[in-house]
Amino acid sequence: MTARSAYHLLAKPAGAACNLGCRYCFFLSKENLYPAGERALMPDDVQEAHIRQLMESSFGPEIEVAWQGGEPMLRGLDFFRRSVALAEHYRPPGARVLHTIQTNGALIDDEWARFFKANNYLVGVSVDGPRDLHDAYRVDKQGRGSFDDVIRGWKALQRREVDANILCTIHAANEAHPLEVYRFFRDEMKARYIQLIPVVERATPETIALANRGWGGLRGSDRPLYTQTGSLVTDRSVKAGRFGQFLIAIFDEWVKRDVGRVFVVTFDVALGSWLGQHNSCIVSPTCGASLVMEHNGDVYSCDHYVEPDHRLGNVRETPLGALALSEKQRRFGDAKYETLPQYCRQCPVLFACYGECPRNRFVSTPDGEGGLNYLCEGYKAFFLHVDKPMRAMADLVRKGRYADEIMATAKAKASGGGAKA
């Protein structure tokens, strides 16, 4: 009998290969996991095994076929056409398939946009803000900014009315410009769904100088395999306090005018925490339900832990459902809570954070215990700042009302008036 599990899988049809050379993209180094010169393109048999096993083992009425990279579009349009056909062929009766892809957007043209629209794809596009902020680190192999190509791709999606969202990384170049970034997405790109991801690149004393050169600017043997080790961070990494200020500035504008109109994942996930829900692995007590598969069928515990110690197996040898339910993966997920420092366990906003992602837990608590999250200062400031409006929105939702009613209160307070009863 096939094992069924509520898990999510990101598949990388072109491995770490990418048409860009973004400075902070440590995933480019994952090419070192495989023999030099090997083409990082998913073979047909792995593609079919992946989709068949995903359909057989997934739990629930909706099954997501999710692609990421590197740059997944390098695998070619025919690959994705075949993926849609395979998903339909193996789809369990009554189940709905959701196709998603995360891309840098530079390769999107009208043909791709038509395909995405015809097959109801959700397309995530990586943009770091206006041109100067985006081009600071998101560059091509020659070091030239990618902004024009990305915006061209975004406009192709808009013309075809493709369901698309923005993934923005927060780093040293844009951390001081939260409202400029947010308003650019909202007002100029007309984005209505935004993800904000902090850039934290770990390094050791031995690797920090090389890492600061930028992963996209390194080649071959000069680019070592990135692993989640070391207590130093690169110059590009967002500073913890600035990260919190970035979120607070955007939240204060969002809560006054954009609730229910612009969806910021960090805020939606936080509201879930105030409702007693855990809608993202990074704020859940445990994790382990978000796996990743490389181009050759190798499955790893998490997209942030694609490294030898966290390889679970290969779909050519072991079914996805069994890998998701394996003892090794269970231990990986349970460790998220078990390794929390006492400082975190006594924190008033533990319920909203649970230490965030283990990949960022490499600094010490005020009393010297290891395992504190590098971003703790920022997250704690943000969660304490939003506590009152989050409580109000959670109360509205529990009463069967809409969270956007909070905007009337926020506007009244901003103007110095009282809230209406």
CSV table of C-alpha atoms in Angstrom, one decimal, residues 127-139 144-152 155 171 173-174 180-181 184-185 188-189:
chain,number,residue,atom,x,y,z
A,127,VAL,CA,12.1,40.9,-7.7
A,128,ASP,CA,14.0,42.9,-5.0
A,129,GLY,CA,12.4,46.3,-5.6
A,130,PRO,CA,13.0,49.2,-8.0
A,131,ARG,CA,15.8,49.0,-10.5
A,132,ASP,CA,18.7,50.2,-8.3
A,133,LEU,CA,17.7,47.9,-5.4
A,134,HIS,CA,17.0,44.9,-7.6
A,135,ASP,CA,20.2,45.2,-9.7
A,136,ALA,CA,22.4,45.5,-6.6
A,137,TYR,CA,22.7,41.7,-6.4
A,138,ARG,CA,20.3,40.2,-9.0
A,139,VAL,CA,22.7,40.2,-12.0
A,144,ARG,CA,24.8,43.2,-15.6
A,145,GLY,CA,21.5,44.0,-13.9
A,146,SER,CA,18.5,41.8,-14.7
A,147,PHE,CA,15.7,44.3,-13.9
A,148,ASP,CA,14.7,45.1,-17.5
A,149,ASP,CA,14.4,41.4,-18.4
A,150,VAL,CA,12.4,40.6,-15.3
A,151,ILE,CA,10.0,43.4,-15.7
A,152,ARG,CA,9.5,42.4,-19.4
A,155,LYS,CA,4.4,42.4,-18.1
A,171,HIS,CA,19.2,42.2,2.1
A,173,ALA,CA,21.0,46.8,-0.4
A,174,ASN,CA,17.2,47.2,0.2
A,180,GLU,CA,10.0,52.2,-1.5
A,181,VAL,CA,10.1,48.5,-2.1
A,184,PHE,CA,6.9,49.8,-6.1
A,185,PHE,CA,5.3,46.3,-5.9
A,188,GLU,CA,3.8,50.2,-10.1
A,189,MET,CA,3.9,46.4,-10.6
